[in-house]
Every structure is written in structure tokens, then in C-alpha cells.
Short mmCIF file of C-alpha atoms and ligand atoms in Angstrom, two decimals:
data_model
loop_
_atom_site.label_atom_id
_atom_site.label_comp_id
_atom_site.label_asym_id
_atom_site.label_seq_id
_atom_site.Cartn_x
_atom_site.Cartn_y
_atom_site.Cartn_z
CA SER A 644 0.00 0.00 0.00
CA SER A 645 1.07 3.60 -0.41
CA PRO A 646 2.74 5.35 2.51
CA ALA A 647 -0.26 7.64 2.66
CA ALA A 648 -2.52 4.73 3.54
CA ALA A 649 -0.25 3.65 6.36
CA LYS A 650 -0.91 6.74 8.44
CA SER A 651 -1.03 6.12 12.15
CA GLU A 652 -0.33 8.09 15.29
CA GLY A 653 3.14 9.51 15.28
CA GLU A 654 3.75 9.18 11.60
CA VAL A 655 3.99 11.88 9.04
CA GLU A 656 0.48 12.95 8.36
CA ILE A 657 -0.50 13.06 4.75
CA LYS A 658 -2.87 15.66 3.37
CA SER A 659 -6.23 14.03 3.10
CA THR A 660 -9.15 15.50 1.26
CA GLU A 661 -11.43 15.74 4.26
CA ASP A 662 -8.76 17.57 6.18
CA GLU A 663 -7.81 19.87 3.35
CA ASP A 664 -8.61 23.40 4.28
CA VAL A 665 -11.59 24.14 2.11
CA LYS A 666 -11.05 27.84 2.32
CA ASP A 667 -7.61 27.53 0.87
CA ASP A 668 -8.56 28.73 -2.54
CA LYS A 669 -6.38 31.22 -4.29
CA ALA A 670 -8.83 34.04 -3.73
CA ALA A 671 -8.82 33.50 0.04
CA GLN A 672 -5.03 33.45 0.05
CA SER A 673 -4.92 36.64 -1.91
CA LEU A 674 -7.45 38.34 0.33
CA LEU A 675 -5.51 37.29 3.40
CA ASN A 676 -2.40 38.84 1.91
CA LYS A 677 -4.20 42.09 1.33
CA LEU A 678 -5.69 42.15 4.79
CA ILE A 679 -2.41 41.66 6.57
CA ARG A 680 -0.13 43.71 4.37
CA SER A 681 0.35 47.31 5.40
CA ASN A 682 3.36 48.20 3.31
CA LEU A 683 5.45 47.22 0.32
CA VAL A 684 7.39 43.95 0.25
CA ASN A 685 11.13 44.16 -0.06
CA ASN A 686 12.36 43.30 -3.49
CA THR A 687 15.93 43.64 -4.66
CA ASN A 688 15.38 42.54 -8.26
CA THR A 689 15.15 44.82 -11.23
CA VAL A 690 12.01 45.21 -13.26
CA GLU A 691 12.00 43.54 -16.68
CA VAL A 692 10.27 45.58 -19.33
CA LEU A 693 9.08 44.49 -22.73
CA GLN A 694 7.75 47.39 -24.72
CA LYS A 695 5.19 47.13 -27.44
CA ASP A 696 7.24 49.60 -29.39
CA PRO A 697 10.88 48.92 -28.49
CA ASN A 698 11.98 52.15 -30.18
CA SER A 699 9.91 54.45 -28.04
CA PRO A 700 11.78 55.88 -25.07
CA LEU A 701 11.25 54.16 -21.78
CA TYR A 702 10.24 56.50 -19.03
CA SER A 703 10.48 55.70 -15.42
CA VAL A 704 9.80 58.05 -12.56
CA LYS A 705 11.43 58.36 -9.19
CA SER A 706 8.82 60.67 -7.70
CA PHE A 707 5.06 61.10 -7.85
CA GLU A 708 5.51 64.77 -8.83
CA GLU A 709 7.00 63.75 -12.15
CA LEU A 710 3.71 62.16 -13.08
CA ARG A 711 1.88 65.49 -13.15
CA LEU A 712 -1.07 64.09 -11.28
CA LYS A 713 -4.10 66.15 -10.42
CA PRO A 714 -3.33 67.92 -7.13
CA GLN A 715 -6.21 66.13 -5.40
CA LEU A 716 -4.68 62.81 -6.36
CA LEU A 717 -1.16 63.74 -5.35
CA GLN A 718 -2.63 64.74 -2.02
CA GLY A 719 -4.37 61.36 -1.83
CA VAL A 720 -1.15 59.51 -2.60
CA TYR A 721 0.83 61.35 0.07
CA GLY A 722 -2.09 61.00 2.44
CA MET A 723 -1.64 57.26 2.18
CA GLY A 724 1.93 57.67 3.32
CA PHE A 725 3.55 56.92 -0.03
CA ASN A 726 6.78 58.87 -0.47
CA ARG A 727 7.93 57.55 -3.81
CA PRO A 728 6.72 55.08 -6.42
CA SER A 729 7.42 51.41 -5.78
CA LYS A 730 9.66 49.53 -8.15
CA ILE A 731 6.84 48.36 -10.36
CA GLN A 732 5.13 51.75 -10.17
CA GLU A 733 8.25 53.54 -11.40
CA THR A 734 7.77 51.98 -14.84
CA ALA A 735 4.08 51.07 -14.81
CA LEU A 736 2.74 54.50 -13.91
CA PRO A 737 4.32 56.46 -16.79
CA MET A 738 3.03 53.82 -19.22
CA MET A 739 -0.46 53.84 -17.78
CA LEU A 740 -0.64 57.62 -17.65
CA ALA A 741 0.90 58.21 -21.08
CA GLU A 742 -1.01 59.93 -23.88
CA PRO A 743 -2.29 58.08 -25.76
CA PRO A 744 -2.82 55.49 -23.02
CA GLN A 745 -0.84 52.29 -23.33
CA ASN A 746 -1.94 48.78 -22.60
CA LEU A 747 -0.12 46.89 -19.93
CA ILE A 748 0.36 43.41 -18.56
CA ALA A 749 2.17 43.49 -15.24
CA GLN A 750 3.28 40.68 -13.05
CA SER A 751 4.78 40.89 -9.58
CA GLN A 752 4.17 39.22 -6.26
CA SER A 753 1.49 40.57 -4.00
CA GLY A 754 2.51 43.60 -2.00
CA THR A 755 4.55 45.32 -4.69
CA GLY A 756 2.14 48.14 -5.44
CA LYS A 757 0.07 46.94 -8.39
CA THR A 758 -3.31 47.86 -6.94
CA ALA A 759 -2.20 51.32 -5.92
CA ALA A 760 -0.84 51.79 -9.45
CA PHE A 761 -3.98 50.91 -11.37
CA VAL A 762 -6.21 52.76 -8.92
CA LEU A 763 -4.16 55.85 -9.59
CA ALA A 764 -4.48 55.25 -13.33
CA MET A 765 -8.27 54.90 -13.10
CA LEU A 766 -8.63 58.00 -10.94
CA SER A 767 -6.42 59.99 -13.30
CA HIS A 768 -8.40 59.04 -16.36
CA VAL A 769 -11.97 59.65 -15.25
CA ASP A 770 -13.77 62.86 -15.94
CA PRO A 771 -15.86 63.54 -12.84
CA ASN A 772 -18.16 65.84 -14.83
CA ASN A 773 -19.34 62.90 -16.87
CA ARG A 774 -21.90 61.02 -14.87
CA TYR A 775 -21.49 57.59 -16.40
CA PRO A 776 -19.11 54.66 -15.95
CA GLN A 777 -15.70 55.24 -17.51
CA CYS A 778 -13.55 52.61 -15.80
CA LEU A 779 -14.31 48.95 -15.21
CA CYS A 780 -12.26 46.87 -12.84
CA VAL A 781 -12.90 43.15 -12.55
CA SER A 782 -11.74 41.12 -9.55
CA PRO A 783 -12.14 37.41 -8.84
CA THR A 784 -14.33 37.77 -5.75
CA TYR A 785 -16.60 40.20 -3.97
CA GLU A 786 -14.16 40.53 -1.07
CA LEU A 787 -11.23 41.32 -3.34
CA ALA A 788 -13.34 43.86 -5.23
CA LEU A 789 -14.16 45.49 -1.91
CA GLN A 790 -10.48 45.77 -1.03
CA THR A 791 -9.77 47.55 -4.30
CA GLY A 792 -12.73 49.82 -3.61
CA LYS A 793 -11.17 50.79 -0.30
CA VAL A 794 -7.97 51.81 -2.04
CA ILE A 795 -9.97 53.97 -4.45
CA GLU A 796 -11.69 55.60 -1.51
CA GLN A 797 -8.40 56.34 0.24
CA MET A 798 -6.58 57.58 -2.81
CA GLY A 799 -9.59 59.52 -4.01
CA LYS A 800 -10.25 61.03 -0.61
CA HIS A 801 -9.66 64.54 -1.89
CA TYR A 802 -11.50 63.85 -5.13
CA PRO A 803 -15.01 63.18 -3.84
CA GLU A 804 -16.71 63.89 -7.16
CA VAL A 805 -15.49 60.53 -8.39
CA LYS A 806 -17.86 57.77 -7.32
CA VAL A 807 -17.53 54.01 -7.20
CA VAL A 808 -20.15 51.30 -7.52
CA TYR A 809 -19.87 47.56 -6.96
CA ALA A 810 -21.04 45.15 -9.62
CA ILE A 811 -21.47 42.17 -7.40
CA ARG A 812 -24.12 39.54 -6.94
CA GLY A 813 -26.68 40.80 -4.48
CA ASN A 814 -26.38 44.40 -5.55
CA LYS A 815 -29.72 44.55 -7.33
CA LEU A 816 -30.51 47.63 -9.36
CA GLN A 817 -33.78 48.74 -10.82
CA ARG A 818 -34.37 47.63 -14.39
CA GLY A 819 -33.71 50.29 -16.98
CA MET A 820 -31.55 52.49 -14.78
CA LYS A 821 -28.22 53.90 -15.93
CA LEU A 822 -25.28 54.07 -13.57
CA GLN A 823 -23.87 57.50 -12.79
CA GLU A 824 -20.71 56.36 -11.00
CA GLN A 825 -17.49 56.79 -12.95
CA ILE A 826 -15.81 53.64 -11.68
CA VAL A 827 -17.38 50.18 -11.53
CA ILE A 828 -15.63 47.42 -9.62
CA GLY A 829 -16.99 43.92 -9.59
CA THR A 830 -16.87 40.28 -10.41
CA PRO A 831 -16.94 39.16 -14.04
CA GLY A 832 -20.41 37.59 -14.05
CA THR A 833 -22.31 40.55 -12.64
CA MET A 834 -20.18 43.02 -14.59
CA LEU A 835 -21.05 41.19 -17.80
CA ASP A 836 -24.76 41.21 -16.92
CA TRP A 837 -24.64 44.92 -16.16
CA CYS A 838 -22.97 45.62 -19.49
CA SER A 839 -25.08 43.37 -21.71
CA LYS A 840 -28.25 41.92 -20.21
CA PHE A 841 -29.29 44.89 -18.03
CA LYS A 842 -27.43 47.65 -19.86
CA PHE A 843 -26.76 49.59 -16.64
CA ILE A 844 -23.39 50.36 -18.18
CA ASP A 845 -22.68 51.50 -21.70
CA PRO A 846 -19.50 49.55 -22.48
CA LYS A 847 -18.75 51.82 -25.45
CA LYS A 848 -18.00 54.67 -23.04
CA ILE A 849 -15.40 52.77 -21.06
CA MET A 850 -11.89 54.24 -21.26
CA VAL A 851 -10.02 51.98 -18.84
CA PHE A 852 -10.52 48.27 -18.31
CA VAL A 853 -8.61 46.65 -15.47
CA LEU A 854 -8.41 42.94 -14.86
CA ASP A 855 -6.90 42.29 -11.47
CA GLU A 856 -5.49 39.04 -10.09
CA ALA A 857 -5.56 37.25 -13.42
CA ASP A 858 -4.06 34.10 -11.91
CA VAL A 859 -6.78 33.90 -9.30
CA MET A 860 -9.37 34.79 -11.91
CA ILE A 861 -8.65 31.88 -14.20
CA ALA A 862 -8.83 29.44 -11.32
CA THR A 863 -12.60 29.99 -11.27
CA GLN A 864 -14.68 28.28 -13.91
CA GLY A 865 -16.33 30.76 -16.21
CA HIS A 866 -14.43 33.88 -15.17
CA GLN A 867 -12.12 33.70 -18.13
CA ASP A 868 -14.94 33.60 -20.68
CA GLN A 869 -16.96 36.28 -18.92
CA SER A 870 -13.95 38.58 -18.80
CA ILE A 871 -13.27 38.06 -22.48
CA ARG A 872 -16.88 38.78 -23.32
CA ILE A 873 -16.76 42.05 -21.39
CA GLN A 874 -13.51 42.99 -23.08
CA ARG A 875 -15.05 42.45 -26.53
CA MET A 876 -17.77 45.02 -25.87
CA LEU A 877 -15.27 47.77 -25.12
CA PRO A 878 -14.14 50.33 -27.68
CA LYS A 879 -10.88 49.79 -29.56
CA ASN A 880 -9.19 52.74 -27.88
CA CYS A 881 -10.06 51.59 -24.37
CA GLN A 882 -6.97 51.11 -22.24
CA MET A 883 -6.59 47.48 -21.14
CA LEU A 884 -4.60 46.65 -18.04
CA LEU A 885 -4.01 43.21 -16.55
CA PHE A 886 -2.29 42.28 -13.31
CA SER A 887 -1.15 39.00 -11.88
CA ALA A 888 0.98 37.82 -8.99
CA THR A 889 2.21 34.76 -10.87
CA PHE A 890 2.68 34.03 -14.50
CA GLU A 891 2.15 30.49 -15.67
CA GLU A 892 1.52 29.67 -19.30
CA THR A 893 -2.26 29.66 -18.75
CA VAL A 894 -2.19 33.16 -17.25
CA TRP A 895 -0.07 34.44 -20.08
CA ASN A 896 -2.42 33.00 -22.72
CA PHE A 897 -5.38 34.59 -20.99
CA ALA A 898 -3.54 37.91 -20.62
CA GLN A 899 -2.87 38.06 -24.32
CA ARG A 900 -6.53 37.57 -25.10
CA ILE A 901 -7.51 40.41 -22.78
CA VAL A 902 -4.77 42.91 -23.62
CA PRO A 903 -3.93 43.67 -27.25
CA ASP A 904 -0.50 45.17 -28.08
CA PRO A 905 0.66 45.17 -24.48
CA ASN A 906 3.70 46.52 -22.76
CA VAL A 907 4.84 43.84 -20.35
CA ILE A 908 6.42 44.45 -16.96
CA LYS A 909 7.70 41.69 -14.74
CA LEU A 910 9.32 41.79 -11.34
CA LYS A 911 10.77 38.54 -10.04
CA ARG A 912 10.32 37.81 -6.37
CA ASP A 913 13.44 37.70 -4.25
CA GLU A 914 14.81 34.24 -3.86
CA GLU A 915 14.66 32.72 -0.43
CA THR A 916 17.72 31.08 1.03
CA LEU A 917 18.58 28.92 4.00
CA ASP A 918 22.00 30.51 4.34
CA THR A 919 21.27 32.55 7.43
CA ILE A 920 19.24 29.82 9.12
CA LYS A 921 20.48 27.32 11.65
CA GLN A 922 18.59 24.10 11.08
CA TYR A 923 18.12 21.36 13.63
CA TYR A 924 16.10 18.23 14.05
CA VAL A 925 14.82 16.51 17.15
CA LEU A 926 14.21 12.77 17.27
CA CYS A 927 10.99 11.64 18.97
CA ASN A 928 8.58 8.73 18.90
CA CYS A 929 5.16 10.29 18.94
CA LYS A 930 3.40 13.62 19.08
CA GLU A 931 3.40 13.68 22.89
CA GLU A 932 7.17 13.33 22.84
CA LYS A 933 7.37 16.07 20.28
CA PHE A 934 5.36 18.26 22.59
CA HIS A 935 7.71 17.52 25.50
CA ALA A 936 10.74 18.24 23.36
CA LEU A 937 9.11 21.52 22.47
CA CYS A 938 8.61 22.35 26.13
CA ASN A 939 12.25 21.56 26.80
CA ILE A 940 13.31 23.88 24.05
CA TYR A 941 11.11 26.61 25.48
CA GLY A 942 12.57 26.01 28.90
CA ALA A 943 16.12 26.26 27.63
CA ILE A 944 16.18 29.17 25.26
CA THR A 945 14.46 32.50 25.06
CA ILE A 946 12.17 32.55 22.11
CA ALA A 947 10.77 35.92 21.28
CA GLN A 948 8.24 34.65 18.81
CA ALA A 949 7.79 31.30 17.15
CA MET A 950 5.66 29.86 14.43
CA ILE A 951 4.81 26.20 14.72
CA PHE A 952 3.59 24.29 11.71
CA CYS A 953 1.37 21.23 11.95
CA HIS A 954 0.04 19.10 9.19
CA THR A 955 -3.61 18.92 10.17
CA ARG A 956 -6.13 21.10 11.93
CA LYS A 957 -6.53 18.38 14.50
CA THR A 958 -2.86 18.37 15.51
CA ALA A 959 -2.72 22.16 15.43
CA GLY A 960 -5.75 22.42 17.71
CA TRP A 961 -4.39 19.83 20.08
CA LEU A 962 -0.95 21.42 20.25
CA ALA A 963 -2.33 24.90 20.79
CA GLY A 964 -4.38 23.53 23.69
CA GLU A 965 -1.39 21.78 25.26
CA LEU A 966 0.79 24.86 24.92
CA SER A 967 -1.83 27.09 26.51
CA ARG A 968 -2.11 24.66 29.41
CA GLU A 969 1.65 25.12 29.83
CA GLY A 970 1.06 28.82 30.19
CA HIS A 971 2.06 30.01 26.73
CA GLN A 972 0.16 32.74 24.96
CA VAL A 973 -0.87 30.89 21.84
CA ALA A 974 -2.57 31.99 18.68
CA LEU A 975 -4.12 29.36 16.45
CA LEU A 976 -4.56 29.72 12.74
CA SER A 977 -6.83 27.14 11.26
CA GLY A 978 -8.62 26.43 8.03
CA GLU A 979 -12.15 26.64 9.35
CA MET A 980 -11.61 30.27 10.25
CA GLN A 981 -12.87 33.03 7.99
CA VAL A 982 -10.17 34.95 6.16
CA GLU A 983 -10.92 38.06 8.24
CA GLN A 984 -10.51 36.08 11.45
CA ARG A 985 -7.24 34.68 10.20
CA ALA A 986 -6.02 38.16 9.37
CA ALA A 987 -6.93 39.33 12.87
CA VAL A 988 -4.97 36.45 14.40
CA ILE A 989 -1.93 37.26 12.28
CA ASP A 990 -2.17 40.94 13.17
CA ARG A 991 -2.25 40.16 16.87
CA PHE A 992 0.75 37.90 16.48
CA ARG A 993 2.62 40.58 14.56
CA GLU A 994 1.89 43.08 17.29
CA GLY A 995 3.41 40.65 19.74
CA LYS A 996 0.19 40.03 21.66
CA GLU A 997 0.86 36.31 21.29
CA LYS A 998 4.29 34.77 21.30
CA VAL A 999 3.45 31.49 19.62
CA LEU A 1000 1.51 30.99 16.43
CA VAL A 1001 0.37 27.45 15.78
CA THR A 1002 -0.81 26.89 12.25
CA THR A 1003 -1.58 24.30 9.62
CA ASN A 1004 0.54 24.26 6.50
CA VAL A 1005 -2.13 25.29 4.14
CA CYS A 1006 -3.25 28.18 6.24
CA ALA A 1007 0.08 29.85 6.56
CA ARG A 1008 1.08 29.69 2.94
CA GLY A 1009 1.99 33.14 1.75
CA ILE A 1010 2.45 34.64 5.18
CA ASP A 1011 5.75 36.36 5.75
CA VAL A 1012 7.54 35.41 8.88
CA GLU A 1013 10.11 38.20 8.70
CA GLN A 1014 10.13 39.00 12.35
CA VAL A 1015 9.80 35.45 13.61
CA SER A 1016 13.15 34.17 14.80
CA VAL A 1017 12.17 30.57 15.43
CA VAL A 1018 10.23 28.29 13.12
CA ILE A 1019 9.26 24.85 14.32
CA ASN A 1020 8.09 22.17 11.96
CA PHE A 1021 6.04 20.06 14.33
CA ASP A 1022 5.27 18.05 11.21
CA LEU A 1023 7.54 18.17 8.19
CA PRO A 1024 6.02 19.54 5.04
CA VAL A 1025 5.02 16.81 2.60
CA ASP A 1026 3.01 16.93 -0.59
CA LYS A 1027 -0.11 14.90 -1.25
CA ASP A 1028 1.95 11.88 -2.29
CA GLY A 1029 3.92 11.99 0.93
CA ASN A 1030 7.09 13.32 -0.68
CA PRO A 1031 9.06 16.16 0.87
CA ASP A 1032 7.60 19.54 -0.03
CA ASN A 1033 10.88 21.39 -0.44
CA GLU A 1034 9.28 24.55 -1.67
CA THR A 1035 7.10 24.85 1.41
CA TYR A 1036 10.06 24.04 3.64
CA LEU A 1037 12.07 26.83 2.06
CA HIS A 1038 9.23 29.26 2.20
CA ARG A 1039 8.55 28.59 5.87
CA ILE A 1040 12.03 29.01 7.15
CA GLY A 1041 13.95 30.69 4.35
CA ARG A 1042 14.72 34.38 4.32
CA THR A 1043 15.19 36.67 1.40
CA GLY A 1044 18.57 38.09 0.50
CA ARG A 1045 20.06 40.94 2.40
CA PHE A 1046 17.00 41.60 4.53
CA GLY A 1047 17.29 38.17 6.08
CA LYS A 1048 17.90 38.15 9.77
CA ARG A 1049 19.46 35.08 11.33
CA GLY A 1050 16.93 32.45 12.18
CA LEU A 1051 16.49 29.12 13.84
CA ALA A 1052 14.52 26.20 12.45
CA ILE A 1053 13.69 23.09 14.42
CA ASN A 1054 12.23 20.01 12.76
CA MET A 1055 10.41 17.38 14.75
CA VAL A 1056 11.01 13.87 13.50
CA ASP A 1057 8.82 11.09 14.89
CA SER A 1058 9.16 8.08 12.58
CA LYS A 1059 11.41 6.38 10.07
CA MET A 1060 9.30 7.95 7.43
CA SER A 1061 9.73 11.48 8.67
CA MET A 1062 13.46 10.85 9.14
CA ASN A 1063 13.56 9.88 5.49
CA ILE A 1064 11.72 13.08 4.56
CA LEU A 1065 14.19 15.09 6.60
CA GLN A 1066 17.16 13.47 4.89
CA ARG A 1067 15.70 14.18 1.50
CA ILE A 1068 15.12 17.82 2.40
CA GLN A 1069 18.69 18.03 3.62
CA GLU A 1070 19.99 16.55 0.38
CA HIS A 1071 17.80 18.77 -1.73
CA PHE A 1072 19.17 21.96 -0.21
CA ASN A 1073 22.59 20.52 0.43
CA LYS A 1074 22.59 22.10 3.85
CA LYS A 1075 23.22 20.14 6.98
CA ILE A 1076 20.40 19.81 9.50
CA GLU A 1077 22.03 19.15 12.86
CA LYS A 1078 20.68 16.75 15.42
CA LEU A 1079 19.52 18.42 18.59
CA ASP A 1080 19.46 16.70 21.93
CA THR A 1081 16.61 18.33 23.83
CA ASP A 1082 18.04 17.19 27.16
CA ASP A 1083 21.20 19.11 26.44
CA LEU A 1084 20.37 22.35 24.74
CA ASP A 1085 23.55 24.31 25.31
CA GLU A 1086 24.51 24.15 21.68
CA ILE A 1087 21.73 26.27 20.28
CA GLU A 1088 21.24 29.98 20.61
P1 ADP B 1141 -0.26 44.63 -4.81
O1 ADP B 1141 -1.48 45.09 -5.52
O2 ADP B 1141 0.91 44.38 -5.71
O3 ADP B 1141 -0.51 43.51 -3.86
P2 ADP B 1141 -0.60 47.05 -3.25
O4 ADP B 1141 -0.85 48.11 -4.24
O5 ADP B 1141 -1.78 46.50 -2.53
O6 ADP B 1141 0.24 45.85 -3.91
O7 ADP B 1141 0.48 47.59 -2.23
C1 ADP B 1141 0.93 46.83 -1.14
C2 ADP B 1141 1.02 47.70 0.09
O8 ADP B 1141 1.99 48.70 -0.10
C3 ADP B 1141 -0.26 48.42 0.42
O9 ADP B 1141 -0.39 48.48 1.83
C4 ADP B 1141 -0.07 49.80 -0.17
O10 ADP B 1141 -0.81 50.77 0.53
C5 ADP B 1141 1.42 50.00 -0.03
N1 ADP B 1141 1.99 50.79 -1.13
C6 ADP B 1141 1.70 50.75 -2.44
N2 ADP B 1141 2.44 51.61 -3.14
C7 ADP B 1141 3.25 52.23 -2.26
C8 ADP B 1141 4.26 53.25 -2.35
N3 ADP B 1141 4.60 53.79 -3.52
N4 ADP B 1141 4.88 53.63 -1.21
C9 ADP B 1141 4.55 53.07 -0.03
N5 ADP B 1141 3.61 52.14 0.13
C10 ADP B 1141 2.96 51.70 -0.96
#
């Protein structure tokens, strides 16, 4: 039988469908990122630019002044605490604000300033005196649309004539009415209905079309076709902008159908390394022993803040309970929680209100652990076939380039199988993982 079928207490737990966090869809992940991120991510790479017309000069700006924004918008930008354009904004903004407007496909990880950039482009292009929709922005979900709406509100704070409306299921309008708001944000299905079936929007008057989170978008059945159908109703001279955090072949194919003659901007994410991390493993026989080893570690060294990863919700819940009984201030992040609840838990942890964050693998994907000095793999990361999940391992404990502080990673091994996983992870990264004797902890720290 497969190793996955041989699961028993104390062995590496394999992702099973019933235990899979249902809320772990891409949209939830993306929303979580937005909810917890309050500033730009560090990125040391340079932006790659592919211009539609390679002979035209490439402008990039180092300040918002250079963009000759409307004063109300410049005020909005500074009001948000932005001092200068982010890396992607340096190149994307001049392209988006150029006359005539240029089409753009931009890819960079979440937190690099894409939303702020296209919001600024939309706000710059609308004419508030015209009381009809001029910009459409499609997002994969209602919640994500709402987040974009909030950015428009903040940035447009000093430009109150510009109004926003949400094209989302549940927002029922009277038949025959015409929208007066200049910006419409929504999900593809409702947006399409509003443009064609109900004619609340005259698509021929749209000047800017934004498709946000293209990678998340195409993960939902139907969104791709609906988006393309909206795009086809728009005038030829409408500016088309598409954004994505990742860029697989499927996203690229979709992007090219949405955006004709695009400029393309890409920003690679910083590579994570294990170079500044001290890695250890602890040998145990079962989860209770792992818990005791953990207590020993806590007794021996001062841990400012730790993140502890478990494979299932059940283990995470159990461990959080045990740690609280020991007197630790524990936060638990689990898949049954709403995204907003998860964000609140992460915020509290970031503020230092809790010192330990226990989480399942799936839940914590995409969360930065910059300030966490100790990461404990209570269960080693494995994929659905029970093979080592090297990528997750790296992402959990790795740090990016020159911003990386020194860190400590402790792996709990509780079976031959998990020892094998550990060895394979060690070989994969070609970095030694030292054995740690939890009865003699002088060596760490
Ligand atoms: P993305 O859409 O790529 O995920 P956002 O536009 O949401 O990125 O920006 C990420 C975070 O950084 C947000 O909190 C946003 O307010 C902030 N931000 C965006 N642009 C700037 C800037 N030029 N300077 C400072 N902070 C910025």
C-alpha cells in the first residue's frame, strides 16, 4: 500500500481530502495577503520591461511629482503615506498615464504596489463631470473587489466627485436604470450582466478596463470567458490593463486575449535562502514526545516569537491547547476560520500580543515570517503523495537576501518515514540539518 494509507499516530500525516482546508482557494489566500499587508514587500530585483514599441523611449519616474497628477490625487497619494513610487510603479505609472494610453500586462508578487498603481491610473483618467461609468475593474471575488474599492476611496479622498459602484451579486438595481458612478468594480459575471443583459453600463463609453489578479481569476470556472466577453464590448481605444501575482503559461495565454498590443512588466520575487538559518532536528517517537521536546526547548532558550507548523487542523488544535495549558500565549490559525478572522490572528501575532503561532501548513502559505526568529516544523512539510515539499520548507524558514535576519529552524522527527523526509530535504538543499538533543540544549542559541 502507499505510505499515505499507512498513516497512524506519530507518523507523518499526509494531506487528506477531508482535512484539506476548504477555504484555501487562491482568492482567500490573496485576500488574506491584502488584509495583513500594510506596506510594500522588499524586493531587490530589477524590473524587466518588454515594450510594445521597443523604439519608443522608456520613461520611469522616481517621484510622484514627475507624473503630473491632479493635485487632489497627489494629495491622496501622500495622504496614504507613499513617499515615492514602488519599483513596479516607477515603470508602470508612466506607461499607464501616457497619452495616448498604453496597454499593460504586469506581473509581480502581492505587495509590490500593483493595486495602488492601477487605482491611480483609473482616478487619473476619469472625468468627474461625466456622470457615467468610464472605468471597469474586474476582480475574482466580492471581497477582493471590496479591497480595491477601499484603495480607491483612500486615494480619491480629496476627489469626492469621483464615485464608485460595486457590480457584485446581491447588488440589485432597478431595471432600466443607468449608472452615474465613474468607476465600476466587480466580479466578471455581474459586470457582464450589467454591461449586456441589463445595460446599466454602456460599455462603449469605457476608457479603462482593469483585470486584477488574473491568476486567481482563471482558477474559477467561467471567469475567463466572462472577462473576455466584457472585453469584446469595449471600444478599440479603451486602455486594457491586466495584473497577476504569478505568470504560468495559462495566465499568459489569458492575458494576451484580454490585452492587445501590451507593454509587459515583470518583477521577479526575491529568492529565499537557508544561508542565514540554523537548522536542527529533534528525534521523537510520537506527538506527545514532540510536545515535550518543544517544552524543553522553550525552557532552555528565550524565544521571542515562534511559528509552529502542523500538518492537520486536529494536531494544530491539540498542540495549541497543550501549549496554553503550559502557560504560553498561543494563537491558532486554522482552516475553518474566515479569512478576516485569520487576518486578525496574524495581526495580533505581529503586534506581539501572542508569542506562539500554531498553524496548519495550508493556512500559513503566503504569510511572511520576517520578524519570527524561530520556526518549528512540528510536522515536516510533505506533498499529497507523501514526498518532501521542499518549496514549502524553504518558504517557511527561508529568508530573502540581504533583509534576512538570522533564524532558527527546528524540525520534529517522529518516525522512520519522517526521518527519510528530513534526509531528502537536507539533500535537496545541500545544507546540513544538525541533530539536537533536547536534554542538552547548550549548543543552540
Ligand atoms: P499589490 O497590488 O501588488 O498587492 P498594493 O498596491 O496593494 O500591492 O500595495 C501593497 C502595500 O503597499 C499596500 O499596503 C499599499 O498601501 C502600499 N503601497 C503601495 N504603493 C506604495 C508606495 N509607492 N509607497 C509606499 N507604500 C505603498
